[in-house]
């Protein structure tokens, strides 16, 4: 019988697995970095001077790309790509599913006489028509306007993606409807970037920078992920179809020993990491650190920060690269936020700062009072933004999968607050008290501090329980989930910062026009911000039981689940904000809200049906087989006149009955979860389907601890997490 047991077979296969021969690469990382990228340097070498200048103007100053220039770029790009072995090109775009999509076309066009010629013009470069009408659009595309268009994002370089079967030139694009509405995650990044820059420049001008360059948002994402052996992955329909285990008892040995965290990386995993880093380097993705994470089988990679737009494209590319390289090493890379219950989940901390080459990092304290005043205004803007629009930050990280992580006792709480650290919090404290220590020297008001202390704190000192923490020269948004695109939180951050910087600039401009001394005006502005928005600053323990109570008294939102958070997208305040800064129209906001509901419903529905199916066809039969064995044993003993102990049989029969009852409840919940309003359906799913799934799982996990090992069909946590 055990010959058919997929779990036992998987264990044998894992034991027999031989990893691929390691590549002993001759080259150094420096040799291959950016090798497959049509970078600015490549363009400079290959494009006529005037064409190159025009492309740079587009990249640096967001000027529209001249169609004639596009033809020249396309021709150079095609030659370069074909030299690199590319036979096809693809417009790569980022639909609202959060995944990456590609439409591939061949460079070769067949001609009537049986031959083919290579065609790739400026028009094909700057516009594609993937149609792609099946992607979610939240009602933006009616049939009469069903076409979707892709357009090259000049800011994000094209690259060649290698594959054993042939290479492809990939062109990062935006994806919009015929009417110009955004159907993707890239378009709003570009729009919000522009909005934020415009307001940040107003503030910089007030600080005496006459003609500041565009200010960009930087993003450094820290990606957590799990690796498990492919044989186990394939033996788990839940991992395969839902990305997380819907069944599985906690292992006897959990993560409480912390023996995996920052421990030695298993050699098979190290091979994978080296291989991924080579691939990432070729694509110009600056992978930097790698280490084990808290949970067994969990790891992290943090590429160097880049401009938000590039960072977000690179982040998507990193995830697809990890998936494919893991397969090559006989493993599966899991990006789900909570693949294993009771084991640490995975996040994607988004490190965020603002700046440009000329002014440097605007969230870095300076070494003179003037620079510090400017730094404090940018920090003040962050405080206002996060307080005023905490709900939007919350919804930017909301998903059915991240719900398993946020608010649980290991990840940041669902309440959005800011951790400033003792020193910066103290500075703002002084400012709030009206600049008690302020003194006027050399015409400079020191707003409480002559020179700021070195705000960089050692990592051990950082508050890991805060969802939004100042870490010396940037803010770290810790709520984003491991699976999601960083584009969404970056759009929120840019847009709420645009509003806050607009407010700061307007206030200061007015004060100065009214004859107030500039430094005095800065002091007043910051004091007012602390008075109005200081409630969002929280340096305490975000995991404590008291925090939700205190947060409520402070008026901070506690949007526990995605269903609670989604309406934030269509609040009057949000629609006004996004409309004012031309990031989203009201229609686009509604479309995103609807897609959010749809995705939630879809995700949980798939899981619910899988739970029903696996519970019925995998777990229950195994349990019944064991029950039958036990019953036969009792009957045989009785027939032999031996006093039969029926307690084992009874202990199995009880959870079998509970499993049956759970499956019936779940089937009923699934049958009755549909409502006309998508949010009502999502609410019903959260309130009836999820608890029914938990009921099924509870019974099944109890059975896992009872049923004979050779009958248990699903690889256990112990096996999946520890055999690497
Ligand atoms: P930790 O785990 O201590 O938070 P990591 O080294 O794992 O630190 O990751 C830090 C991330 O923050 C990296 O992606 C890094 O590039 C990024 N980062 C550093 N400085 C900035 C900055 N000024 N703006 C945005 N991101 C930054
Ligand atoms: Mg880290």
XYZ file of C-alpha atoms and ligand atoms in Angstrom:
752
model
C 0.000 0.000 0.000
C 2.802 2.424 0.880
C 4.103 1.917 -2.672
C 1.452 4.442 -3.729
C 2.175 6.865 -0.950
C 3.382 10.044 -2.656
C 4.940 11.308 0.534
C 7.121 8.247 1.067
C 8.100 8.316 -2.581
C 9.033 11.999 -2.283
C 11.296 11.259 0.690
C 13.093 8.577 -1.345
C 13.467 10.941 -4.282
C 14.858 13.687 -2.088
C 17.424 11.291 -0.678
C 18.435 10.210 -4.172
C 18.698 13.756 -5.518
C 22.014 14.782 -7.032
C 22.487 18.560 -7.290
C 23.721 20.027 -10.590
C 27.487 20.271 -11.003
C 28.572 23.625 -9.629
C 29.550 26.203 -12.206
C 33.124 27.264 -11.635
C 32.794 30.637 -13.209
C 36.016 32.288 -14.275
C 34.606 35.770 -14.339
C 34.318 38.174 -11.441
C 31.025 39.877 -10.631
C 32.449 43.078 -12.094
C 32.942 41.380 -15.470
C 29.370 40.322 -15.857
C 27.501 43.109 -14.102
C 24.942 44.567 -16.484
C 26.215 42.364 -19.325
C 22.671 41.767 -20.604
C 21.374 45.296 -20.131
C 20.865 47.873 -22.849
C 22.220 50.444 -20.451
C 23.035 54.109 -20.815
C 26.669 53.134 -21.435
C 25.664 50.742 -24.220
C 23.442 53.392 -25.747
C 26.252 55.907 -25.600
C 28.486 53.520 -27.515
C 25.925 52.504 -30.088
C 23.744 55.518 -30.745
C 24.516 58.596 -32.840
C 25.347 61.492 -30.497
C 22.192 63.504 -31.142
C 19.990 60.452 -30.642
C 21.751 59.569 -27.420
C 21.314 63.128 -26.110
C 17.627 63.018 -26.858
C 17.204 59.697 -25.018
C 19.047 61.053 -21.980
C 16.798 64.114 -21.972
C 13.827 61.764 -21.854
C 15.335 59.771 -19.024
C 16.520 62.702 -16.934
C 13.848 65.280 -17.599
C 10.876 63.119 -18.605
C 10.699 64.793 -22.035
C 8.633 62.875 -24.620
C 10.572 60.566 -26.915
C 10.793 61.808 -30.505
C 9.478 59.090 -32.927
C 12.517 59.527 -35.188
C 14.763 58.948 -32.206
C 12.729 55.849 -31.344
C 13.522 54.357 -34.771
C 17.229 54.851 -34.257
C 17.095 53.402 -30.744
C 15.055 50.422 -31.928
C 17.542 49.620 -34.635
C 20.516 49.785 -32.256
C 18.651 47.810 -29.627
C 17.740 45.063 -32.088
C 21.326 44.717 -33.352
C 22.640 44.583 -29.805
C 20.040 42.000 -28.761
C 20.618 39.800 -31.809
C 24.349 39.826 -31.128
C 23.411 38.489 -27.706
C 21.475 35.673 -29.324
C 17.972 37.100 -29.008
C 15.489 35.822 -31.553
C 12.410 37.364 -29.982
C 11.413 40.497 -28.182
C 8.804 40.958 -25.490
C 6.996 43.905 -24.032
C 7.093 43.194 -20.313
C 4.334 44.720 -18.214
C 2.953 44.566 -14.719
C -0.801 43.893 -14.637
C -2.962 44.285 -11.547
C -2.547 40.631 -10.626
C 0.788 41.759 -9.168
C 2.671 39.370 -11.446
C 4.804 40.063 -14.505
C 3.359 39.568 -17.971
C 5.105 39.299 -21.325
C 3.961 39.406 -24.898
C 6.554 37.746 -27.131
C 7.080 38.486 -30.787
C 9.671 37.249 -33.210
C 12.201 39.625 -34.742
C 11.715 37.689 -37.933
C 8.859 38.428 -40.275
C 8.257 35.785 -42.936
C 8.173 37.164 -46.485
C 6.110 35.660 -49.341
C 9.069 33.955 -51.012
C 9.712 31.695 -48.040
C 12.493 33.797 -46.523
C 12.257 36.107 -43.526
C 13.631 39.500 -42.606
C 14.263 41.004 -39.252
C 11.886 43.803 -38.379
C 11.773 45.882 -35.261
C 10.973 49.550 -35.668
C 10.624 52.522 -33.361
C 6.882 51.994 -33.469
C 7.186 48.420 -32.233
C 9.503 49.659 -29.522
C 7.288 52.407 -28.177
C 3.917 50.790 -28.606
C 2.583 47.272 -28.379
C -0.920 45.894 -28.471
C -0.902 42.810 -26.327
C -4.703 43.029 -26.001
C -4.426 40.920 -22.841
C -8.086 41.477 -22.112
C -8.168 38.728 -19.505
C -6.144 40.687 -16.977
C -8.194 42.224 -14.201
C -9.142 45.820 -14.901
C -11.910 46.520 -12.405
C -14.416 47.596 -15.028
C -12.064 49.963 -16.863
C -12.257 48.088 -20.123
C -15.657 47.625 -21.633
C -15.832 45.566 -24.787
C -15.828 48.644 -27.012
C -12.507 49.727 -25.551
C -11.150 46.317 -24.808
C -7.685 46.878 -26.195
C -4.781 47.427 -23.870
C -1.601 49.101 -24.999
C 1.946 48.762 -23.810
C 4.508 51.535 -24.200
C 8.242 51.501 -23.544
C 9.229 53.082 -20.236
C 12.400 54.813 -21.348
C 13.475 55.204 -17.707
C 13.809 51.465 -17.323
C 16.449 49.825 -19.498
C 15.737 46.943 -21.858
C 17.578 43.687 -21.241
C 18.182 40.251 -22.730
C 16.755 37.349 -20.807
C 18.623 34.093 -21.346
C 16.965 30.752 -21.649
C 18.456 27.420 -22.747
C 15.962 27.466 -25.624
C 16.750 30.957 -26.876
C 17.133 34.504 -25.683
C 14.579 37.288 -25.588
C 14.930 41.047 -25.665
C 12.710 42.337 -22.858
C 11.337 45.844 -22.936
C 9.782 47.147 -19.707
C 6.531 48.890 -20.558
C 3.516 50.596 -19.102
C 0.122 49.019 -19.789
C -2.822 51.343 -20.353
C -6.302 51.269 -21.848
C -7.260 52.963 -25.099
C -8.525 55.869 -23.015
C -5.190 56.226 -21.232
C -6.214 54.717 -17.926
C -3.649 52.709 -16.029
C -4.126 48.945 -16.131
C -0.840 48.231 -14.424
C 1.474 48.992 -11.504
C 4.164 50.853 -13.426
C 2.139 53.770 -14.778
C 1.220 55.088 -11.305
C 4.825 54.749 -10.113
C 5.880 57.129 -12.880
C 2.982 59.506 -12.254
C 3.472 59.589 -8.481
C 7.203 60.045 -8.876
C 6.558 63.157 -10.937
C 4.037 64.523 -8.424
C 6.367 63.992 -5.467
C 9.314 65.545 -7.297
C 7.401 68.683 -8.159
C 6.520 69.334 -4.484
C 9.923 68.315 -3.128
C 11.551 70.836 -5.480
C 9.370 73.615 -4.044
C 10.706 72.793 -0.583
C 14.280 72.683 -1.851
C 13.870 76.083 -3.499
C 12.799 77.501 -0.143
C 16.028 76.200 1.296
C 17.955 78.143 -1.319
C 18.524 75.534 -4.035
C 17.579 77.666 -6.991
C 17.077 75.157 -9.755
C 17.004 71.735 -8.128
C 17.105 68.546 -10.184
C 14.182 66.151 -10.074
C 13.846 64.475 -6.708
C 13.443 60.724 -6.925
C 12.195 58.132 -4.490
C 14.682 55.367 -3.733
C 13.604 51.906 -2.792
C 15.690 49.109 -1.295
C 13.572 45.978 -0.909
C 14.592 43.197 1.452
C 13.118 39.991 0.108
C 12.421 37.016 2.358
C 11.634 33.617 0.871
C 11.526 29.901 1.594
C 13.213 27.089 -0.278
C 11.944 23.539 -0.224
C 12.832 20.446 -2.197
C 10.789 20.121 -5.424
C 9.771 16.560 -4.603
C 7.968 17.728 -1.504
C 6.508 20.696 -3.313
C 5.052 18.468 -6.007
C 3.572 16.147 -3.394
C 1.627 19.058 -1.850
C -1.324 20.184 -3.992
C -1.824 23.118 -1.613
C 1.688 24.510 -2.147
C 1.385 23.873 -5.850
C -1.948 25.642 -6.267
C -2.184 28.111 -3.404
C 1.460 28.761 -2.564
C 0.899 27.852 1.076
C 0.184 24.745 3.118
C -3.493 24.416 3.987
C -2.730 21.431 6.208
C 0.199 20.495 8.412
C 0.799 20.025 12.116
C 3.564 22.052 13.749
C 6.861 20.222 13.871
C 8.165 18.967 17.216
C 11.239 21.072 16.553
C 10.206 24.606 15.710
C 12.191 27.781 15.247
C 12.440 28.458 18.970
C 16.094 27.447 19.070
C 17.001 30.183 16.597
C 19.660 27.830 15.296
C 18.912 28.638 11.684
C 18.886 32.442 11.949
C 22.111 33.769 10.433
C 23.543 30.252 10.763
C 25.680 28.555 8.145
C 23.908 28.457 4.791
C 23.389 24.855 3.607
C 25.676 24.151 0.650
C 22.851 23.314 -1.716
C 21.260 26.659 -0.913
C 24.561 28.449 -1.266
C 24.885 26.968 -4.757
C 21.456 28.344 -5.557
C 22.317 31.769 -4.128
C 25.526 32.028 -6.129
C 23.713 31.006 -9.268
C 20.918 33.554 -8.725
C 23.417 36.290 -8.011
C 25.224 35.613 -11.304
C 21.927 35.850 -13.151
C 20.942 39.013 -11.281
C 24.317 40.607 -11.958
C 24.011 39.941 -15.676
C 20.676 41.739 -15.565
C 22.214 44.674 -13.739
C 20.441 43.923 -10.464
C 22.725 44.835 -7.564
C 22.205 41.893 -5.220
C 24.008 42.592 -1.982
C 23.434 40.583 1.146
C 22.306 37.072 1.742
C 21.637 35.263 4.946
C 19.409 32.780 6.661
C 16.230 34.127 8.172
C 14.371 33.265 11.358
C 12.443 30.218 10.170
C 14.079 26.968 9.072
C 14.245 26.941 5.256
C 13.855 30.723 5.151
C 16.354 33.132 3.596
C 16.698 36.775 2.609
C 18.229 38.776 -0.207
C 18.515 42.551 -0.209
C 19.536 44.173 -3.474
C 21.058 47.662 -3.224
C 18.510 50.437 -3.335
C 17.676 52.038 -6.670
C 15.180 54.531 -8.051
C 11.714 53.244 -7.203
C 10.753 52.572 -10.796
C 13.856 50.533 -11.525
C 13.824 48.881 -8.122
C 10.301 47.742 -8.697
C 11.026 46.272 -12.154
C 14.148 44.628 -10.766
C 12.234 43.239 -7.840
C 9.776 41.525 -10.179
C 12.647 40.192 -12.249
C 14.386 38.974 -9.101
C 11.357 36.923 -8.131
C 11.043 35.245 -11.533
C 14.796 34.607 -11.585
C 14.667 33.006 -8.130
C 11.810 30.767 -9.175
C 13.574 29.488 -12.275
C 17.023 29.090 -10.707
C 15.505 27.227 -7.734
C 13.954 24.728 -10.150
C 17.352 24.169 -11.709
C 18.622 23.247 -8.232
C 15.750 20.861 -7.577
C 14.033 23.266 -5.231
C 10.999 25.475 -5.204
C 11.202 29.082 -4.104
C 8.158 30.157 -2.079
C 7.293 33.846 -1.947
C 4.002 33.428 -0.116
C 3.761 35.506 3.085
C 2.824 32.516 5.189
C 3.614 29.199 3.541
C 3.769 27.402 6.902
C 1.447 28.066 9.813
C 3.129 28.567 13.140
C 6.454 29.279 11.444
C 7.783 32.779 10.783
C 6.230 34.435 7.725
C 7.983 36.335 4.907
C 7.931 40.049 4.327
C 9.502 42.470 1.922
C 10.761 45.441 3.886
C 10.710 48.504 1.688
C 13.513 50.919 2.567
C 12.527 54.327 1.329
C 14.303 57.650 0.910
C 14.182 60.736 -1.302
C 16.962 62.557 -3.039
C 19.018 63.164 -6.161
C 22.647 63.327 -7.170
C 23.046 67.031 -6.432
C 21.335 67.235 -3.036
C 22.078 63.701 -1.910
C 19.779 61.841 0.440
C 17.170 64.227 1.818
C 16.480 61.941 4.779
C 20.083 62.050 5.947
C 20.778 64.489 8.781
C 23.310 67.087 7.720
C 26.285 68.462 9.567
C 25.155 72.042 9.840
C 21.973 73.604 11.248
C 20.721 74.687 7.835
C 20.912 71.177 6.380
C 19.382 69.804 9.534
C 16.423 72.158 9.252
C 15.874 70.870 5.707
C 16.210 67.271 6.894
C 13.689 67.912 9.646
C 11.181 69.383 7.197
C 11.395 66.220 5.074
C 10.996 64.080 8.212
C 8.098 66.282 9.298
C 6.501 65.661 5.912
C 6.856 61.900 6.466
C 5.174 62.228 9.866
C 2.269 64.171 8.406
C 1.934 61.798 5.442
C 1.942 58.619 7.497
C -0.475 60.017 10.074
C -2.908 61.529 7.626
C -2.882 58.595 5.230
C -2.056 55.600 7.421
C -5.126 53.870 6.018
C -3.715 54.144 2.509
C -0.381 52.709 3.562
C -2.283 49.874 5.193
C -4.303 49.116 2.068
C -1.153 49.268 -0.063
C 0.040 46.085 1.660
C -3.335 44.374 1.968
C -3.812 40.946 0.428
C -5.392 37.667 1.426
C -1.924 36.175 1.844
C -0.417 39.070 3.825
C -3.408 38.881 6.202
C -1.833 35.744 7.649
C 1.209 37.740 8.609
C 0.241 41.315 9.485
C -0.938 41.659 13.024
C 0.285 38.208 13.940
C 2.905 38.174 16.658
C 5.933 38.182 14.407
C 5.226 40.820 11.823
C 4.410 44.477 12.154
C 0.926 45.140 13.482
C -1.833 46.265 11.136
C -1.804 49.628 12.949
C 0.387 52.060 11.032
C 2.683 54.062 13.329
C 6.173 55.548 13.027
C 9.249 54.620 15.024
C 11.673 57.545 15.118
C 14.247 56.190 17.523
C 15.044 57.910 20.801
C 17.221 60.651 19.420
C 15.052 61.866 16.583
C 11.938 61.505 18.733
C 13.669 63.713 21.290
C 14.451 66.325 18.654
C 10.803 66.492 17.616
C 9.858 66.610 21.280
C 11.988 69.690 21.764
C 10.489 71.274 18.673
C 6.999 70.620 20.008
C 7.918 72.347 23.263
C 8.481 75.465 21.242
C 12.200 75.257 20.690
C 13.112 75.663 24.345
C 16.786 75.437 23.555
C 16.655 77.464 20.399
C 19.125 80.166 19.925
C 19.798 82.540 17.122
C 23.362 82.447 15.971
C 24.786 83.848 12.794
C 21.242 84.420 11.587
C 20.453 80.731 11.771
C 17.746 79.490 14.015
C 18.782 76.130 15.279
C 15.278 74.796 15.861
C 16.300 73.026 18.990
C 19.571 71.480 17.922
C 22.815 72.872 16.637
C 23.994 69.694 15.125
C 21.976 66.559 15.251
C 23.487 63.597 17.015
C 24.558 60.725 14.817
C 21.176 59.191 14.250
C 22.404 55.940 12.846
C 21.786 53.369 15.498
C 23.205 49.937 15.663
C 20.826 47.362 14.217
C 20.269 45.636 17.551
C 18.782 48.838 18.802
C 16.080 49.010 16.190
C 12.486 48.495 16.967
C 11.495 45.459 14.933
C 7.872 45.707 15.975
C 7.228 48.972 14.174
C 5.682 48.932 10.707
C 7.448 52.153 9.689
C 10.812 52.897 11.216
C 13.476 55.546 10.782
C 16.793 53.745 10.383
C 19.342 56.535 10.264
C 19.050 57.737 6.671
C 15.792 56.225 5.434
C 12.477 54.877 6.545
C 11.853 51.168 6.499
C 8.256 50.161 5.719
C 8.029 46.662 7.123
C 4.442 45.777 6.388
C 4.748 44.862 2.676
C 4.403 41.157 2.005
C 7.048 38.984 0.391
C 4.914 38.204 -2.650
C 3.729 41.657 -3.547
C 5.136 44.197 -5.949
C 6.889 47.115 -4.254
C 5.243 49.385 -6.828
C 2.037 49.680 -4.805
C 3.601 50.877 -1.538
C 5.945 53.153 -3.508
C 2.983 54.793 -5.272
C 1.350 55.409 -1.900
C 4.543 56.779 -0.361
C 5.200 59.101 -3.297
C 1.655 60.398 -3.372
C 1.223 60.994 0.343
C 4.663 62.628 0.392
C 3.577 64.868 -2.501
C 0.666 66.090 -0.390
C 2.762 66.581 2.734
C 5.568 68.392 0.898
C 2.990 70.535 -0.890
C 1.610 71.461 2.537
C 5.083 72.288 3.893
C 6.035 74.355 0.841
C 2.751 76.259 0.820
C 2.951 77.014 4.551
C 6.536 78.206 4.331
C 5.936 80.251 1.171
C 3.002 82.019 2.800
C 4.913 82.753 5.981
C 7.878 84.120 4.079
C 5.588 86.259 1.896
C 4.034 87.642 5.090
C 7.471 88.731 6.236
C 8.145 85.988 8.788
C 11.771 85.021 9.232
C 12.346 81.730 7.340
C 13.818 79.856 10.273
C 11.031 81.026 12.501
C 8.572 79.746 9.895
C 10.309 76.353 9.809
C 10.154 76.127 13.591
C 6.419 76.918 13.579
C 5.719 74.490 10.755
C 7.480 71.623 12.516
C 5.866 72.394 15.867
C 2.450 72.417 14.189
C 3.144 69.114 12.469
C 4.099 67.480 15.753
C 1.011 68.928 17.441
C -1.328 67.722 14.740
C 0.312 64.470 13.687
C 2.534 63.432 16.600
C 0.029 60.747 17.577
C 1.494 58.536 14.861
C 4.909 58.444 16.571
C 5.230 55.338 18.686
C 8.522 54.009 19.976
C 7.069 51.259 22.166
C 6.402 47.589 21.577
C 4.004 47.156 18.672
C 3.315 43.536 19.647
C 2.078 44.376 23.138
C -1.549 43.877 24.110
C -1.814 47.481 25.257
C -0.833 48.975 21.920
C -4.137 48.420 20.045
C -5.978 50.025 22.962
C -3.639 52.982 23.117
C -3.658 53.307 19.319
C -7.418 53.542 19.366
C -7.263 56.312 21.964
C -4.788 58.092 19.699
C -7.271 57.808 16.850
C -5.065 55.514 14.754
C -6.821 53.033 12.504
C -6.523 49.342 13.144
C -7.571 47.766 9.856
C -7.030 44.139 10.721
C -7.803 42.442 7.437
C -7.785 43.208 3.724
C -11.556 43.427 3.802
C -11.325 46.200 6.427
C -8.641 48.011 4.472
C -9.988 47.932 0.896
C -12.617 50.694 1.341
C -9.728 53.084 2.088
C -9.091 53.119 -1.663
C -12.414 54.728 -2.436
C -12.764 57.073 0.525
C -13.531 60.666 -0.441
C -10.162 61.669 1.020
C -8.221 59.172 -1.081
C -10.020 60.077 -4.277
C -9.291 63.738 -3.673
C -5.638 63.084 -2.880
C -4.953 60.968 -5.953
C -6.986 63.278 -8.174
C -5.173 66.412 -6.980
C -1.749 64.952 -7.722
C -2.937 63.307 -10.953
C -1.860 59.835 -9.932
C -5.262 58.149 -10.239
C -8.606 59.346 -11.511
C -11.685 58.399 -9.516
C -12.421 55.689 -12.087
C -8.939 54.270 -11.676
C -9.312 54.223 -7.891
C -12.576 52.334 -8.211
C -10.975 49.912 -10.616
C -8.173 49.188 -8.163
C -10.643 48.735 -5.352
C -12.654 46.261 -7.411
C -9.558 44.355 -8.464
C -8.534 44.230 -4.797
C -11.871 42.666 -3.872
C -11.716 40.251 -6.808
C -8.205 39.115 -5.962
C -9.137 38.536 -2.343
C -12.207 36.519 -3.288
C -10.290 34.536 -5.880
C -7.394 33.718 -3.563
C -9.491 32.524 -0.660
C -11.939 30.681 -2.927
C -9.130 28.689 -4.515
C -7.829 27.820 -1.057
C -11.299 26.872 0.185
C -11.926 24.540 -2.734
C -8.494 23.014 -2.314
C -9.126 22.482 1.389
C -12.376 20.752 0.567
C -10.776 18.597 -2.081
C -7.655 17.626 -0.146
C -9.657 17.078 3.012
C -12.040 14.791 1.169
C -9.724 12.916 -1.162
C -6.407 12.846 0.699
C -6.724 13.311 4.443
C -10.043 11.587 5.098
C -9.188 8.410 3.136
C -5.845 8.069 4.970
C -7.599 8.489 8.297
C -10.309 6.009 7.383
C -7.745 3.438 6.286
C -6.059 3.721 9.610
C -9.401 3.601 11.419
C -10.236 0.438 9.476
C -6.911 -1.123 10.436
C -7.563 -0.310 14.064
C -11.122 -1.603 13.889
C -9.892 -4.831 12.283
C -7.323 -5.124 15.032
C -9.949 -4.677 17.748
C -12.254 -7.207 16.046
C -9.417 -9.739 15.660
C -8.412 -9.374 19.289
C -11.987 -9.763 20.427
C -12.442 -12.848 18.249
C -9.315 -14.307 19.837
C -10.821 -13.672 23.229
C -8.222 -11.051 24.122
C -9.320 -7.959 26.013
C -9.142 -5.293 23.287
C -8.181 -1.713 24.138
C -10.386 0.514 21.959
C -8.914 3.840 23.088
C -6.690 4.318 20.003
C -9.612 3.616 17.720
C -11.704 6.129 19.631
C -9.012 8.778 19.594
C -8.909 8.525 15.788
C -12.664 8.329 15.331
C -13.287 11.642 17.120
C -11.176 13.838 14.768
C -12.526 11.883 11.785
C -16.019 12.944 12.825
C -14.771 16.510 13.342
C -13.149 16.460 9.896
C -16.383 15.311 8.290
C -18.327 18.016 10.124
C -15.753 20.651 9.111
C -15.903 19.620 5.471
C -19.710 19.886 5.528
C -19.537 23.353 7.118
C -16.960 24.459 4.569
C -18.999 23.182 1.615
C -21.972 25.071 2.969
C -19.985 28.279 3.518
C -18.638 28.109 -0.051
C -22.130 27.580 -1.428
C -23.480 30.653 0.342
C -20.676 33.175 0.102
C -21.772 34.977 -3.042
C -23.299 38.456 -2.907
C -23.824 41.067 -5.592
C -21.489 43.529 -3.951
C -17.869 42.341 -4.130
C -17.000 43.666 -0.670
C -19.983 41.822 0.799
C -18.718 38.613 -0.831
C -15.212 39.245 0.490
C -16.641 39.862 3.961
C -18.675 36.641 3.862
C -15.601 34.753 2.747
C -13.539 36.182 5.583
C -16.209 35.554 8.197
C -17.518 32.134 7.170
C -15.169 30.429 4.695
C -11.878 31.133 6.492
C -13.163 29.873 9.876
C -14.559 26.738 8.200
C -11.168 26.113 6.593
C -9.578 26.450 10.024
C -12.042 23.899 11.408
C -11.128 21.383 8.686
C -7.466 22.007 9.229
C -7.719 21.618 13.006
C -9.190 18.141 12.640
C -6.769 17.151 9.874
C -3.722 18.330 11.827
C -4.900 16.365 14.854
C -5.128 13.282 12.633
C -1.592 13.850 11.374
C -0.418 13.193 14.921
C -2.418 9.971 15.162
C -2.453 8.172 11.820
C 0.282 5.601 11.157
C 3.247 7.256 9.468
C 3.261 4.909 6.469
C -0.320 5.907 5.674
C 0.096 9.690 5.939
C 0.024 11.074 2.402
C 1.280 14.662 2.753
C 4.912 15.618 3.365
C 5.066 16.984 6.904
C 6.432 20.329 8.092
C 9.340 18.489 9.621
C 10.271 16.974 6.282
C 9.666 20.039 4.122
C 11.494 22.472 6.378
C 14.487 20.482 7.469
C 15.583 18.293 4.593
C 17.596 20.529 2.341
P 18.631 45.473 7.559
O 18.278 44.009 7.488
O 19.551 45.839 8.651
O 17.452 46.357 7.502
P 19.749 45.087 4.910
O 21.178 45.277 4.583
O 19.176 43.707 4.921
O 19.487 45.855 6.279
O 18.891 45.914 3.889
C 18.902 47.285 3.849
C 18.273 47.756 2.546
O 18.116 49.175 2.622
C 19.125 47.486 1.319
O 18.298 47.143 0.234
C 19.776 48.837 1.105
O 20.187 49.049 -0.229
C 18.633 49.759 1.458
N 19.048 51.150 1.677
C 20.186 51.614 2.251
N 20.201 52.966 2.214
C 19.060 53.370 1.602
C 18.498 54.638 1.251
N 19.113 55.769 1.508
N 17.293 54.630 0.633
C 16.646 53.503 0.364
N 17.132 52.300 0.661
C 18.316 52.216 1.274
Mg 17.111 42.801 6.741
